Coordinates of N, CA, C and O in Angstrom, one line a residue:
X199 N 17.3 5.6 15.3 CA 17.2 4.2 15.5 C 16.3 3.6 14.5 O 15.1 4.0 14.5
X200 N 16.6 2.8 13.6 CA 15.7 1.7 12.5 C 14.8 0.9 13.4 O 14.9 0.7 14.6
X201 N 14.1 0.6 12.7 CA 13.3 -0.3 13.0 C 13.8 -1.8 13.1 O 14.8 -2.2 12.5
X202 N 12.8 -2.5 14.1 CA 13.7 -3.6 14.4 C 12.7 -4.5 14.1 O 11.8 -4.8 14.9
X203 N 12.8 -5.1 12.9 CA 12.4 -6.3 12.2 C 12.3 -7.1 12.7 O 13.4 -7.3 13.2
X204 N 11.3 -8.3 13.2 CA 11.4 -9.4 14.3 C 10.3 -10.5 13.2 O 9.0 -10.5 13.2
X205 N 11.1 -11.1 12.5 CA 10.1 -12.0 11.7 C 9.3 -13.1 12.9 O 9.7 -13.2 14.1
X206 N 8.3 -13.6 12.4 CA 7.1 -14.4 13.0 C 6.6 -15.5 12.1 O 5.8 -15.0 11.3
X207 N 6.9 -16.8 11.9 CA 5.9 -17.9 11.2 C 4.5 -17.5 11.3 O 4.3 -17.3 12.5
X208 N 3.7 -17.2 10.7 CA 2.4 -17.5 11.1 C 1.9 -18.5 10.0 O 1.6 -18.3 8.8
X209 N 1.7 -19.7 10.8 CA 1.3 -20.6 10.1 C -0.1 -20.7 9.3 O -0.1 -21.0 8.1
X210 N -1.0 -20.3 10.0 CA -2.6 -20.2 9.4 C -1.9 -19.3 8.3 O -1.3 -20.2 7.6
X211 N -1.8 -18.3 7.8 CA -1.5 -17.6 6.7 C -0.4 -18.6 5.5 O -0.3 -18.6 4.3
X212 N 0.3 -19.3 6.3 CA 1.4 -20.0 5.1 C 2.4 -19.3 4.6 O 2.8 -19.5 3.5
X213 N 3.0 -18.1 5.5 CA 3.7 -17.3 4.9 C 5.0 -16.2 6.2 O 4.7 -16.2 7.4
X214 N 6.0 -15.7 5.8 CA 6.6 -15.5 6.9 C 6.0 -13.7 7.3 O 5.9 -13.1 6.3
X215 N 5.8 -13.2 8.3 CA 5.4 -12.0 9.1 C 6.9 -11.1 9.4 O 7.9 -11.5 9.9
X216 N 6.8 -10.0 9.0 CA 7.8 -9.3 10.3 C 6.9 -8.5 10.2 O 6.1 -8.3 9.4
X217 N 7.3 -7.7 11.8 CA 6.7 -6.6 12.7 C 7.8 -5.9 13.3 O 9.0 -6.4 13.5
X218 N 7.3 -4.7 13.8 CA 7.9 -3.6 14.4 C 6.8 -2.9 15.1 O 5.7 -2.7 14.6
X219 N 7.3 -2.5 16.6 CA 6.3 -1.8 17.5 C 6.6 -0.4 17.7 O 7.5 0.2 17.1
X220 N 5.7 0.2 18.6 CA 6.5 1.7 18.7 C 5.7 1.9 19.7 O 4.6 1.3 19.7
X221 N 6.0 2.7 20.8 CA 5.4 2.8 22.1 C 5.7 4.8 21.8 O 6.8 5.3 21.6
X222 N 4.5 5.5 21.7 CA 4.1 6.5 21.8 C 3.8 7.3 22.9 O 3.2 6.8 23.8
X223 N 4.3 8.6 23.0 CA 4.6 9.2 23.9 C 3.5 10.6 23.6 O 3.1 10.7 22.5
X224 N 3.1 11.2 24.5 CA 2.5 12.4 24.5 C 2.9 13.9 23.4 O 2.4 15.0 23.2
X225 N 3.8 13.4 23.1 CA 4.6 15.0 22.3 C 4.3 14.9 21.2 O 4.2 13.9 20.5
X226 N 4.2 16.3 20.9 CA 3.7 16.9 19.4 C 5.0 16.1 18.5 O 5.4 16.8 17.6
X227 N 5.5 15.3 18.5 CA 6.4 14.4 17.5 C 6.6 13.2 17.4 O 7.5 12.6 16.9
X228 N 5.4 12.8 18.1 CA 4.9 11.2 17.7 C 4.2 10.8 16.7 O 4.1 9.6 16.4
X229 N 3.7 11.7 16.2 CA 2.9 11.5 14.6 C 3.7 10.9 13.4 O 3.5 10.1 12.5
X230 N 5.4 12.0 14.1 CA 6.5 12.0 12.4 C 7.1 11.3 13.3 O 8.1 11.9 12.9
X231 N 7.6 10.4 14.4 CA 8.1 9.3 14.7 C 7.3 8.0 14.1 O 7.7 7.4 13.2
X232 N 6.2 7.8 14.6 CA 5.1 6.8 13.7 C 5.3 6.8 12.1 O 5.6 5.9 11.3
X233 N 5.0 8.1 11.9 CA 5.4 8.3 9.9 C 7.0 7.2 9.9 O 7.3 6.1 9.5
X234 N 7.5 7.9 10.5 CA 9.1 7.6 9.8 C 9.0 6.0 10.6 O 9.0 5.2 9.7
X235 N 9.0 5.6 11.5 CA 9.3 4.1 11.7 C 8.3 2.9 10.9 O 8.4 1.7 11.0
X236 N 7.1 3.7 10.1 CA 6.5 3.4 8.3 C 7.4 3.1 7.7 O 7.6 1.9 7.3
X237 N 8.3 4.5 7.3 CA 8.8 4.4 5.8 C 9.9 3.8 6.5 O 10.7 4.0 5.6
X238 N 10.8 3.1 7.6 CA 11.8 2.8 7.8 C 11.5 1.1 7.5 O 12.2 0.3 6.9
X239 N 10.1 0.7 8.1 CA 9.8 -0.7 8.3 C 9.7 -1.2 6.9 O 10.2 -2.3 6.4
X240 N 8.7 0.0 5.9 CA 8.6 -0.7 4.5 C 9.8 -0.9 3.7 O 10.0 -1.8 2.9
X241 N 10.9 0.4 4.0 CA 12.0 0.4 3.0 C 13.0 -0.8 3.5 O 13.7 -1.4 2.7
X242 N 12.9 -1.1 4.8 CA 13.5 -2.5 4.6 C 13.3 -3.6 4.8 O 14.1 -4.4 5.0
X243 N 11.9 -3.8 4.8 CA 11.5 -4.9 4.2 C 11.2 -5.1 2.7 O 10.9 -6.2 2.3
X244 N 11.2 -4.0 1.7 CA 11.4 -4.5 0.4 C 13.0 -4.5 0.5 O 13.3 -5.5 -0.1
X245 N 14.0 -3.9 1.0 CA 15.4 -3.6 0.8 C 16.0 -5.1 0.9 O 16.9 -5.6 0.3
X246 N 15.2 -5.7 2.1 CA 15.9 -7.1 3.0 C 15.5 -8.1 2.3 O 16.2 -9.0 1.9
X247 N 14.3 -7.8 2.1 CA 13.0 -9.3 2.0 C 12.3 -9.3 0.6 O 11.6 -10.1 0.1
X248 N 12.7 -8.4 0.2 CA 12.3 -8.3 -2.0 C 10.9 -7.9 -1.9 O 10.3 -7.7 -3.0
X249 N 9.9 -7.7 -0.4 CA 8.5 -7.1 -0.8 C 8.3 -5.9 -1.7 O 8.7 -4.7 -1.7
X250 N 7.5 -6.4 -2.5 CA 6.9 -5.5 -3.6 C 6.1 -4.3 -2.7 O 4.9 -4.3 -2.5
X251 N 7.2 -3.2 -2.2 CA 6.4 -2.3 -1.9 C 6.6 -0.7 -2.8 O 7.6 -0.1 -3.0
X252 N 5.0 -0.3 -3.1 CA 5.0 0.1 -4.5 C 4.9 2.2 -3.1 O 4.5 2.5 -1.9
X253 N 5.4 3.0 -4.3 CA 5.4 4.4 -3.6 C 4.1 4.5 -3.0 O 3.8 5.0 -1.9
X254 N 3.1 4.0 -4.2 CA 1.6 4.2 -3.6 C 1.5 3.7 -2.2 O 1.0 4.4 -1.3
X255 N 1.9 2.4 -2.2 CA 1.4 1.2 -0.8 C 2.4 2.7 0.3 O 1.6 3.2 1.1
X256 N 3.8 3.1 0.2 CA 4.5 4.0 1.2 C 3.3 5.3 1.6 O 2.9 5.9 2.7
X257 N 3.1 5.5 0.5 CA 2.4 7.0 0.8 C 0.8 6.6 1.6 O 0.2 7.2 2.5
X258 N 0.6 5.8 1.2 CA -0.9 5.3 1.5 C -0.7 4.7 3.5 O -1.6 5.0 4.4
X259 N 0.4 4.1 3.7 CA 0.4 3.6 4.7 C 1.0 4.9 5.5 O 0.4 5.0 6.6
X260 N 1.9 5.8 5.5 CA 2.1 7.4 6.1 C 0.4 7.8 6.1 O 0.2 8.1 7.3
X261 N -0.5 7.9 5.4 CA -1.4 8.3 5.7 C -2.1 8.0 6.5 O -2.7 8.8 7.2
X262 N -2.1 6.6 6.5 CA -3.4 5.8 7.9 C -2.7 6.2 9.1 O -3.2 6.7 10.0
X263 N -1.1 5.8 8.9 CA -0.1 5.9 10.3 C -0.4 7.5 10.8 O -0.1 7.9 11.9
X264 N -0.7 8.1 10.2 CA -0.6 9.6 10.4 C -2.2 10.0 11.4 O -2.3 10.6 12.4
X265 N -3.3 9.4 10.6 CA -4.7 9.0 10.7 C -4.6 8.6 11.7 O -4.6 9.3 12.7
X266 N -4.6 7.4 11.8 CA -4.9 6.9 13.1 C -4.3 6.9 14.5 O -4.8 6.4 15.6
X267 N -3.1 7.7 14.2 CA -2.0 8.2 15.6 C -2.6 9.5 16.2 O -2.7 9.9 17.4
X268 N -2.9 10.3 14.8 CA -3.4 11.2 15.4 C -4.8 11.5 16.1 O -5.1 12.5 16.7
X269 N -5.5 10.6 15.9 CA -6.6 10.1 16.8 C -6.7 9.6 17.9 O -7.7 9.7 18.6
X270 N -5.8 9.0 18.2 CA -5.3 8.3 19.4 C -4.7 9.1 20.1 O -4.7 8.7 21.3
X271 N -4.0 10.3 19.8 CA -3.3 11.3 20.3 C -4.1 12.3 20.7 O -3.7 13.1 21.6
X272 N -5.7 12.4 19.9 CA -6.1 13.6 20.3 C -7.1 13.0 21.3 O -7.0 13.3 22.5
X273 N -7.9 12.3 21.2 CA -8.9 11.6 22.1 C -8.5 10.5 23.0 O -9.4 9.9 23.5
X274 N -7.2 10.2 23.3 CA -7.5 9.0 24.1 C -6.3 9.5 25.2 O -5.4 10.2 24.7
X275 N -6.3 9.3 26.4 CA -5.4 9.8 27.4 C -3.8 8.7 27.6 O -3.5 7.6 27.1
X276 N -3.3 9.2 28.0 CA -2.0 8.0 28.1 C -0.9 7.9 26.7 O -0.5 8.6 25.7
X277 N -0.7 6.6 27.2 CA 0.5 6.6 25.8 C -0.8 5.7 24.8 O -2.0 5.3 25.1
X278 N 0.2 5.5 23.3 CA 0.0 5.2 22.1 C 0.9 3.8 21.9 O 2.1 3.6 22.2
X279 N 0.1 3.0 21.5 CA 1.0 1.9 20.7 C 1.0 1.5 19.6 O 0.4 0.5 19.7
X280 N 1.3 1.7 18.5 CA 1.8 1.5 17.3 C 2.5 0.2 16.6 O 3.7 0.1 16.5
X281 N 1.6 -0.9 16.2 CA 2.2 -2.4 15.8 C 2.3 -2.1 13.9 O 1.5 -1.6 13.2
X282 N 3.2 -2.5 13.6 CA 2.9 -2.7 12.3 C 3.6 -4.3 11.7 O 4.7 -4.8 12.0
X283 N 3.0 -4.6 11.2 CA 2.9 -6.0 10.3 C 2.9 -6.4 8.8 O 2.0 -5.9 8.2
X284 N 3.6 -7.1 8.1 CA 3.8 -7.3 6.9 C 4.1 -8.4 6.5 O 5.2 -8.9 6.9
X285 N 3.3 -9.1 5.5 CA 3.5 -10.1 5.1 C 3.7 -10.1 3.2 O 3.5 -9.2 2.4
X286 N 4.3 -11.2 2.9 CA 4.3 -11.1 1.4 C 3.1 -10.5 0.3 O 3.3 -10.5 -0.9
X287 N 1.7 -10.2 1.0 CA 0.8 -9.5 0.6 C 0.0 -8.4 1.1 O -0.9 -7.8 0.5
X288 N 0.6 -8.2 2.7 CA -0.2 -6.7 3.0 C 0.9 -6.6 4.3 O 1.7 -7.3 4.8
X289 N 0.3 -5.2 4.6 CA 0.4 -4.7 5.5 C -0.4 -4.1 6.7 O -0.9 -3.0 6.3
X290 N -0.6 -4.4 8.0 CA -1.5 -4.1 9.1 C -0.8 -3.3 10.0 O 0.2 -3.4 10.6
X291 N -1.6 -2.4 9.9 CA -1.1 -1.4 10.8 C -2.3 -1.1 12.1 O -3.5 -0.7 12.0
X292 N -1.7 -1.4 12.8 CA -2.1 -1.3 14.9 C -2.1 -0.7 15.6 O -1.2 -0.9 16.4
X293 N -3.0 0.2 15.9 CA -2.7 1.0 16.9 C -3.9 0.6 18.1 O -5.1 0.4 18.1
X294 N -2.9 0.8 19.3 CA -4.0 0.9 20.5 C -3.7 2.2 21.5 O -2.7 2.9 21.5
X295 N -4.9 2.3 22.1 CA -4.7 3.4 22.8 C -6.0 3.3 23.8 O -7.0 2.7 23.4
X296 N -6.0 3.8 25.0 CA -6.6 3.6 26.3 C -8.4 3.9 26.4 O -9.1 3.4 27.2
X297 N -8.6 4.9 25.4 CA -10.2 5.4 25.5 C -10.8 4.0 24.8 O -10.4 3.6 23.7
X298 N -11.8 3.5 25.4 CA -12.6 2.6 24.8 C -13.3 3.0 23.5 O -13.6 2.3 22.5
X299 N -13.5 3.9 23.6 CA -14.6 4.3 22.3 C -14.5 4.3 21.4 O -13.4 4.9 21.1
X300 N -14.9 3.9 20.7 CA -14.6 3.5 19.0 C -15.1 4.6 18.1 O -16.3 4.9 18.0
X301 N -14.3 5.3 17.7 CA -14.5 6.3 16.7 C -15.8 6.2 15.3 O -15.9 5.2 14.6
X302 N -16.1 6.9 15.2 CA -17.2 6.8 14.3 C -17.2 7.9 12.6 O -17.2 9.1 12.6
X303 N -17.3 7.4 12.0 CA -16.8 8.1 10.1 C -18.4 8.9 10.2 O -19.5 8.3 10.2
X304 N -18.3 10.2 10.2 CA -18.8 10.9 10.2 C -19.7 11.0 8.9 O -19.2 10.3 8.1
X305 N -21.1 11.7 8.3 CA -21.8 11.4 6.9 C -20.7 12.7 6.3 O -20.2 13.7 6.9
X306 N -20.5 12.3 4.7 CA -19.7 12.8 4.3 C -20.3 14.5 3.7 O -21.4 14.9 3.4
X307 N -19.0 15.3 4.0 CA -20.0 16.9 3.7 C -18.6 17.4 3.3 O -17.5 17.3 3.9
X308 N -18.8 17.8 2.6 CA -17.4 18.7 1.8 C -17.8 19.9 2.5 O -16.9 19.7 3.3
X309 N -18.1 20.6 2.9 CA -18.2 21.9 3.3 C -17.6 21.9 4.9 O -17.1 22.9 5.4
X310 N -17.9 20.2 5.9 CA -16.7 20.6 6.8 C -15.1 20.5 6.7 O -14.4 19.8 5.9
X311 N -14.8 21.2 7.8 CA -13.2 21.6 7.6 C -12.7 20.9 8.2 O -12.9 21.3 9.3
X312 N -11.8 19.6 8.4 CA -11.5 18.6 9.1 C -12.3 17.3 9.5 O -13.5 17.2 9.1
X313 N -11.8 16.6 10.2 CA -12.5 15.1 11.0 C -13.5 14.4 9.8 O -14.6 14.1 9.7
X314 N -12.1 14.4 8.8 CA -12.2 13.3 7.9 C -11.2 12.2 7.9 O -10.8 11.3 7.1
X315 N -10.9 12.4 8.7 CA -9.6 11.3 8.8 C -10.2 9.6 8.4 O -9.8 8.9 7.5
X316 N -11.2 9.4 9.4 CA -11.7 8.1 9.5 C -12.5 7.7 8.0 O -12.4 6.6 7.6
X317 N -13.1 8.7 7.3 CA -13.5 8.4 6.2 C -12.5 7.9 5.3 O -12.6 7.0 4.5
X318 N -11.5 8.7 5.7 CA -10.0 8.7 4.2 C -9.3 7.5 4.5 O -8.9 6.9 3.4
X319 N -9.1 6.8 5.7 CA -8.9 5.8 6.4 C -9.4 4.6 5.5 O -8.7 3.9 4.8
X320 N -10.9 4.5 5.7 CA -11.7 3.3 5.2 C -11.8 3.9 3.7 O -12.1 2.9 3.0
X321 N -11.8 4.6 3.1 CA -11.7 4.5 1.6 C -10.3 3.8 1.3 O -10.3 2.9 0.5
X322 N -9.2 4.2 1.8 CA -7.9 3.4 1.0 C -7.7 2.4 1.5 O -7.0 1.7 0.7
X323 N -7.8 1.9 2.4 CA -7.8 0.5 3.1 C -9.2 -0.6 2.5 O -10.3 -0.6 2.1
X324 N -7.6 -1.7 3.0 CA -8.2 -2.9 2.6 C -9.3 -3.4 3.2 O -10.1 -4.1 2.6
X325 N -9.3 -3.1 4.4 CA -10.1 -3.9 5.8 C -9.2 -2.8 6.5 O -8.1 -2.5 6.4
X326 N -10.9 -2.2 7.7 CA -10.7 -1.6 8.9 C -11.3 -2.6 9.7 O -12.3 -3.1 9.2
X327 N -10.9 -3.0 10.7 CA -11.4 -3.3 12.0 C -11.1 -2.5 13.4 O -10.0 -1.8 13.6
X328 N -12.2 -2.6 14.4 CA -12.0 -2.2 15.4 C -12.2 -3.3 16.8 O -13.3 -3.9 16.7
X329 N -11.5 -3.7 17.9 CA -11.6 -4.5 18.4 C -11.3 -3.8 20.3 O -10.3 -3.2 20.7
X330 N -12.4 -4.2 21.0 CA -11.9 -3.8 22.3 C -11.2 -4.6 22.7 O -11.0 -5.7 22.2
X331 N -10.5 -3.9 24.5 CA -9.3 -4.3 24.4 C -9.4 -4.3 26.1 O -10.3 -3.6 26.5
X332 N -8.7 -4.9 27.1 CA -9.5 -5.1 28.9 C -9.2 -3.2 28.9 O -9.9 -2.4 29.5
X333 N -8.4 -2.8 28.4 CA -8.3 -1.2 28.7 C -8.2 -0.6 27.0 O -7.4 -0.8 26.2
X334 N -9.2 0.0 26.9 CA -9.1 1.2 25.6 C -9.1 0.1 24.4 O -9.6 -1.0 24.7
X335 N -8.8 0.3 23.2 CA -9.3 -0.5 21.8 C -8.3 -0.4 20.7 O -7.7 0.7 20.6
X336 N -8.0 -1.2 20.1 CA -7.5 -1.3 19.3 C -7.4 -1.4 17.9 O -7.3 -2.6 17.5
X337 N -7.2 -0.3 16.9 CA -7.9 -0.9 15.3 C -6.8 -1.1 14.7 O -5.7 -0.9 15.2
X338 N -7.1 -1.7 13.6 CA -6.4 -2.7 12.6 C -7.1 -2.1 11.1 O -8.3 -2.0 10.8
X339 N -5.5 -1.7 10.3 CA -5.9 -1.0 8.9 C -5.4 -1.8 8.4 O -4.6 -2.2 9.2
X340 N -5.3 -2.3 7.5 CA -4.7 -3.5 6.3 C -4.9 -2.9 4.7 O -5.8 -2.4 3.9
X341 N -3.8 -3.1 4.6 CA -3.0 -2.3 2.7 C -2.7 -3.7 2.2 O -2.1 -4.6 2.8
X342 N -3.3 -3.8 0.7 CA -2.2 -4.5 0.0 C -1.4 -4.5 -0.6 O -1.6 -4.0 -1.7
X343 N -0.4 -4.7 -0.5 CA 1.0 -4.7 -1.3 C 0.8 -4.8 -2.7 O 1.7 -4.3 -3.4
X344 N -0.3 -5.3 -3.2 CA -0.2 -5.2 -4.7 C -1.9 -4.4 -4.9 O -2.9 -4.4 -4.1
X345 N -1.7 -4.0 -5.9 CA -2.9 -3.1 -6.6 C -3.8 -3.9 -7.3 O -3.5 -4.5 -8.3
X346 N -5.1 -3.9 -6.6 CA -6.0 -5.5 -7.6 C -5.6 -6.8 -7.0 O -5.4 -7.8 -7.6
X347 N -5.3 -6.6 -5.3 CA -5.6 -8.1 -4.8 C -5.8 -8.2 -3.6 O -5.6 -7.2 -2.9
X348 N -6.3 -9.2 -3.2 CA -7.1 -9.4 -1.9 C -5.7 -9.8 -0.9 O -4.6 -10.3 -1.2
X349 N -6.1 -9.4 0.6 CA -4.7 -9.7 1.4 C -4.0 -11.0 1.2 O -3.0 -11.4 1.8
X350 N -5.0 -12.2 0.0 CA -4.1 -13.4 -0.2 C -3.4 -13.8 -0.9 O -2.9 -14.9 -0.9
X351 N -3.5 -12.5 -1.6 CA -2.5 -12.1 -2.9 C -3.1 -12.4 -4.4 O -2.5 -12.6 -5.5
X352 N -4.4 -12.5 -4.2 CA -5.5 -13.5 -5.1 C -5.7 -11.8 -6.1 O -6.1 -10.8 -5.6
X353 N -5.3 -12.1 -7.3 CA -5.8 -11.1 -8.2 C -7.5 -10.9 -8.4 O -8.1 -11.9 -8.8
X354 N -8.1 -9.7 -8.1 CA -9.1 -9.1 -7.7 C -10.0 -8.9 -9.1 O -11.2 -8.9 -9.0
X355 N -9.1 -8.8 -10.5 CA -9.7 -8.9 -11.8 C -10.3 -10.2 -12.2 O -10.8 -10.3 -13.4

């Protein structure tokens, strides 16, 4: 099943939104369901809508989707929800999930073996936020679609 594109006005921004959700299930194959309803949302929204979405911005956003599902999958009990968002200059990727606790980026040490996710996270992203939520929390990764600009599309040079 494709993803199902549901454009949104959002006026404050001045520009048109689509999104696609995904309701996450406990099984070792919600990671590559999440991956793939990524590359399905981005390939047709440049396919549909002419967004400049560059291999980098695809690989880059499989990564956080990957990151941050699997976090949610390993620490937090229940299901997963998965929002993703796109506008003519980025892309927000959303996940919620039931444990309140807001995960924390570890001091950086090359010598451990894992639980760098969160670090790798906030290095390629635009803006991390984290936000609670009446049950469990919700963060927000934001990519821009172009390389050298702010989510307003404002060249960064």
């Amino acid at each position: 099943m494709g993803p199902e594109a549901r454009g949104n006005d959002t006026a404050a921004a001045g520009c048109r939104a689509w999104q696609t959700s995904l309701a996450l299930e406990g099984t070792g194959t919600s990671i590559a369901q999440a991956r793939l309803r990524a590359t399905e949302f981005l390939t047709h929204a440049q396919d549909q809508y002419g967004l400049p979405v560059s291999q980098q911005v695809l690989e880059i956003t499989q990564l956080v989707v990957s990151e941050l599902v699997t976090n949610a999958r390993k620490y937090a009990p229940g299901p997963v929800l998965m929002e993703l968002r796109i506008t003519a200059h980025a892309i927000d990727i959303v996940v919620w999930d039931s444990d309140p606790t807001f995960p924390a980026a570890r001091a950086a040490d090359p010598g451990r073996i894992g639980e760098h996710g969160l670090e790798i996270v906030q290095a390629v992203t635009q803006d991390l936020s984290m936000d609670p939520e009446p049950v469990g929390k919700r963060i927000t990764a934001r990519i821009a679609l172009r390389e050298n600009c702010d989510a307003s599309g404002r060249d960064l040079q």
